[in-house]
Coordinates of C-alpha atoms in Angstrom, one line a residue:
M1 CA 8.7 14.1 71.8
S2 CA 6.6 12.4 74.5
T3 CA 8.3 12.3 77.9
T4 CA 6.5 9.1 78.8
G5 CA 8.5 7.3 76.1
L6 CA 5.6 5.1 75.1
P7 CA 5.1 4.2 71.4
Q8 CA 2.0 5.5 69.9
G9 CA -0.8 3.0 70.4
A10 CA 1.1 0.9 72.9
V11 CA -1.4 1.8 75.6
P12 CA -5.0 0.9 74.9
K13 CA -7.7 3.5 75.5
L14 CA -9.7 2.7 78.6
E15 CA -13.4 2.0 78.3
R16 CA -15.7 4.3 80.2
P17 CA -17.8 1.8 82.2
G18 CA -16.7 0.9 85.7
P19 CA -14.6 2.8 88.2
L20 CA -12.4 4.8 85.9
R21 CA -9.9 5.9 88.5
D22 CA -9.3 2.3 89.5
R23 CA -8.8 1.3 85.9
V24 CA -6.3 4.2 85.3
Y25 CA -4.5 3.1 88.5
E26 CA -4.2 -0.5 87.3
A27 CA -3.0 0.6 83.8
L28 CA -0.3 2.9 85.2
L29 CA 0.8 0.3 87.8
E30 CA 1.1 -2.3 85.0
L31 CA 3.3 0.2 83.0
I32 CA 5.5 0.8 86.0
T33 CA 5.7 -2.9 87.0
T34 CA 6.8 -3.9 83.5
R35 CA 9.1 -0.9 83.3
A36 CA 7.5 0.5 80.2
L37 CA 7.6 3.6 82.5
Q38 CA 11.2 3.4 83.9
P39 CA 12.2 4.3 87.5
G40 CA 12.9 8.1 87.6
R41 CA 10.6 8.8 84.6
H42 CA 8.7 12.1 84.9
L43 CA 5.0 11.4 84.7
V44 CA 3.2 14.2 83.0
E45 CA -0.6 14.1 83.7
S46 CA -1.7 15.5 80.4
E47 CA 0.4 13.0 78.4
L48 CA -0.7 10.0 80.4
A49 CA -4.3 11.1 80.1
G50 CA -3.8 11.4 76.3
H51 CA -2.3 7.9 76.1
L52 CA -5.1 6.4 78.2
G53 CA -7.9 8.4 76.5
V54 CA -9.2 9.9 79.8
S55 CA -9.3 13.3 81.5
R56 CA -6.5 14.4 83.8
Q57 CA -8.6 14.0 87.0
P58 CA -8.5 10.1 87.2
V59 CA -4.8 10.3 86.3
R60 CA -4.2 12.7 89.2
E61 CA -6.1 10.5 91.6
A62 CA -4.2 7.4 90.4
L63 CA -0.8 9.1 90.9
Q64 CA -1.8 10.1 94.4
R65 CA -2.7 6.5 95.2
L66 CA 0.5 5.2 93.6
S67 CA 2.5 7.7 95.6
T68 CA 0.8 6.4 98.8
E69 CA 1.8 2.9 97.9
G70 CA 5.4 3.8 97.1
W71 CA 5.4 3.4 93.3
V72 CA 5.5 7.1 92.5
D73 CA 7.3 10.1 94.1
L74 CA 5.5 13.4 94.2
R75 CA 8.0 16.2 94.3
P76 CA 6.9 19.8 95.2
A77 CA 7.1 22.1 92.2
Q78 CA 8.4 19.3 90.0
G79 CA 5.6 16.8 89.6
A80 CA 5.3 13.0 89.7
F81 CA 8.2 10.6 89.0
V82 CA 8.3 6.8 89.0
H83 CA 10.0 5.8 92.2
E84 CA 13.6 4.7 92.0
P85 CA 14.1 1.8 94.4
T86 CA 17.1 1.7 96.6
E87 CA 19.4 -1.3 97.0
E88 CA 18.1 -1.7 100.5
E89 CA 14.5 -1.7 99.4
A90 CA 15.2 -4.3 96.8
D91 CA 17.1 -6.5 99.3
Q92 CA 14.4 -6.4 101.9
L93 CA 11.7 -7.3 99.4
L94 CA 13.6 -10.1 97.7
T95 CA 14.6 -11.5 101.1
V96 CA 11.0 -11.7 102.1
R97 CA 10.1 -13.2 98.8
T98 CA 12.7 -16.0 99.4
L99 CA 11.1 -16.9 102.7
L100 CA 7.6 -17.0 101.2
E101 CA 8.5 -18.9 98.1
A102 CA 10.6 -21.5 99.9
E103 CA 7.7 -22.4 102.2
A104 CA 5.3 -22.5 99.2
A105 CA 7.7 -25.0 97.4
R106 CA 7.7 -27.2 100.5
L107 CA 4.0 -27.2 100.8
A108 CA 3.5 -27.8 97.1
A109 CA 5.9 -30.8 97.3
A110 CA 3.8 -32.3 100.1
T111 CA 0.5 -32.2 98.1
A112 CA 1.0 -31.7 94.3
G113 CA -0.5 -34.4 92.1
A114 CA 0.1 -35.5 88.5
S115 CA -2.1 -32.8 87.0
A116 CA -0.4 -30.1 89.0
I117 CA 3.0 -31.2 87.9
K118 CA 1.8 -31.3 84.3
A119 CA 0.6 -27.7 84.6
L120 CA 4.0 -26.6 86.0
E121 CA 5.8 -28.3 83.1
E122 CA 3.6 -26.6 80.6
I123 CA 4.3 -23.2 82.1
C124 CA 8.0 -24.0 82.1
E125 CA 7.9 -24.9 78.4
E126 CA 6.3 -21.6 77.6
G127 CA 9.0 -19.8 79.6
E128 CA 11.7 -21.7 77.8
R129 CA 10.2 -20.7 74.5
A130 CA 10.1 -17.1 75.5
V131 CA 13.8 -17.2 76.5
A132 CA 14.7 -18.8 73.2
A133 CA 12.9 -16.1 71.4
D134 CA 14.5 -13.4 73.5
D135 CA 11.0 -12.4 74.6
V136 CA 11.8 -10.7 77.9
D137 CA 8.3 -9.7 78.7
G138 CA 7.0 -13.2 78.0
A139 CA 9.7 -14.7 80.1
V140 CA 8.9 -12.4 83.0
A141 CA 5.2 -13.2 82.7
M142 CA 5.8 -16.9 82.6
N143 CA 8.2 -16.7 85.6
A144 CA 5.4 -14.9 87.6
R145 CA 2.9 -17.4 86.4
L146 CA 5.0 -20.4 87.5
H147 CA 5.7 -19.0 90.9
A148 CA 2.0 -18.1 91.3
K149 CA 1.1 -21.7 90.4
I150 CA 3.4 -23.1 93.1
M151 CA 1.9 -20.7 95.6
E152 CA -1.5 -21.9 94.6
L153 CA -0.5 -25.5 95.0
A154 CA 0.8 -24.7 98.5
G155 CA -2.8 -24.4 99.6
N156 CA -2.1 -21.9 102.3
T157 CA -4.4 -18.9 102.1
V158 CA -2.5 -16.6 104.4
L159 CA 0.8 -17.4 102.6
A160 CA -0.9 -16.7 99.3
E161 CA -2.2 -13.3 100.5
L162 CA 1.2 -12.3 101.7
A163 CA 2.8 -13.3 98.4
A164 CA 0.2 -11.4 96.5
Q165 CA 1.2 -8.2 98.4
V166 CA 4.8 -8.5 97.0
D167 CA 4.1 -10.1 93.7
R168 CA 4.1 -6.9 91.6
R169 CA 7.2 -5.6 93.3
V170 CA 8.9 -8.9 92.6
R171 CA 8.1 -8.5 88.9
W172 CA 9.4 -5.0 89.0
Y173 CA 12.8 -6.1 90.4
Y174 CA 13.0 -9.2 88.3
T175 CA 12.5 -7.5 84.9
P176 CA 15.9 -5.8 84.8
V177 CA 17.7 -9.2 85.3
A178 CA 15.4 -11.4 83.3
R179 CA 17.6 -11.5 80.3
Q180 CA 20.7 -12.1 82.4
R181 CA 19.0 -14.9 84.3
G182 CA 17.8 -16.3 80.9
R183 CA 18.1 -20.0 80.4
Q184 CA 19.6 -20.7 83.8
S185 CA 16.5 -19.6 85.6
W186 CA 14.4 -22.1 83.7
I187 CA 17.0 -24.9 84.4
E188 CA 16.4 -24.1 88.0
H189 CA 12.7 -24.2 87.5
R190 CA 13.0 -27.7 86.0
E191 CA 15.0 -28.8 89.1
L192 CA 12.2 -27.3 91.3
I193 CA 9.4 -29.1 89.4
A194 CA 11.4 -32.4 89.7
A195 CA 11.7 -32.0 93.5
I196 CA 8.0 -31.2 93.8
A197 CA 7.1 -34.2 91.6
D198 CA 9.3 -36.4 93.8
R199 CA 7.4 -35.1 96.9
D200 CA 10.8 -34.2 98.3
E201 CA 9.9 -31.3 100.6
R202 CA 13.5 -30.6 101.8
R203 CA 14.9 -30.6 98.2
A204 CA 12.1 -28.4 96.9
T205 CA 12.7 -25.9 99.7
E206 CA 16.5 -25.8 99.0
V207 CA 16.1 -25.4 95.3
M208 CA 13.5 -22.6 95.6
R209 CA 15.7 -20.8 98.2
A210 CA 18.8 -21.0 96.0
H211 CA 16.7 -20.0 93.0
T212 CA 15.3 -16.9 94.6
E213 CA 18.6 -16.0 96.2
Q214 CA 20.3 -16.1 92.8
T215 CA 17.8 -13.6 91.5
R216 CA 18.4 -11.3 94.5
K217 CA 22.2 -11.6 94.0
M218 CA 22.0 -10.8 90.3
Y219 CA 19.8 -7.8 90.9
H220 CA 22.4 -6.2 93.1
E221 CA 25.2 -7.2 90.6
R222 CA 23.3 -6.1 87.5
E223 CA 24.9 -3.6 85.1
K224 CA 23.8 -0.1 86.0

């Protein structure tokens, strides 16, 4: 039985052109971020190479890079394992996320026009459909897309760059609570979009802060 726990055919073979080690890195990071590879999972080079259709060398290089960035733990004489985040790590990351997202919401409320509001509403509708279908992956993806759109509307390049640095880790922490947050999360998104549409900077900031704080709280209270 495969220790990676991935269904046969779930991971597409990587095409050869381009920097292969970078593509292997991105593929493994996506699997970790979406928790297809769960925290604590033993990462066996030969099996990962087989799933991705590559040799072990680019997998080894990708694991080294992932270790440097804190996604993977390399243990002497044991091998590579998906990092298991501590409560403190999660709290620090989600606290920073709250600060960044609240400022983005304020800036978006100051500048967003009708077309931007329509785009946010369309993303929200997709997220609501995903929740109704119990499509956790879809809901997580739409949640990330909506927050990214608000960050884009903020129009602050430095803020966007900082947010991009934590985006994947936010998805990593959000995935375990996505089903619990469920419909309520998208009700909060609707309130946020309404505040942005009304150009109410203070209200948009408050709603976003409460929204992201609720996710942080639920992460710590989640069922183990």
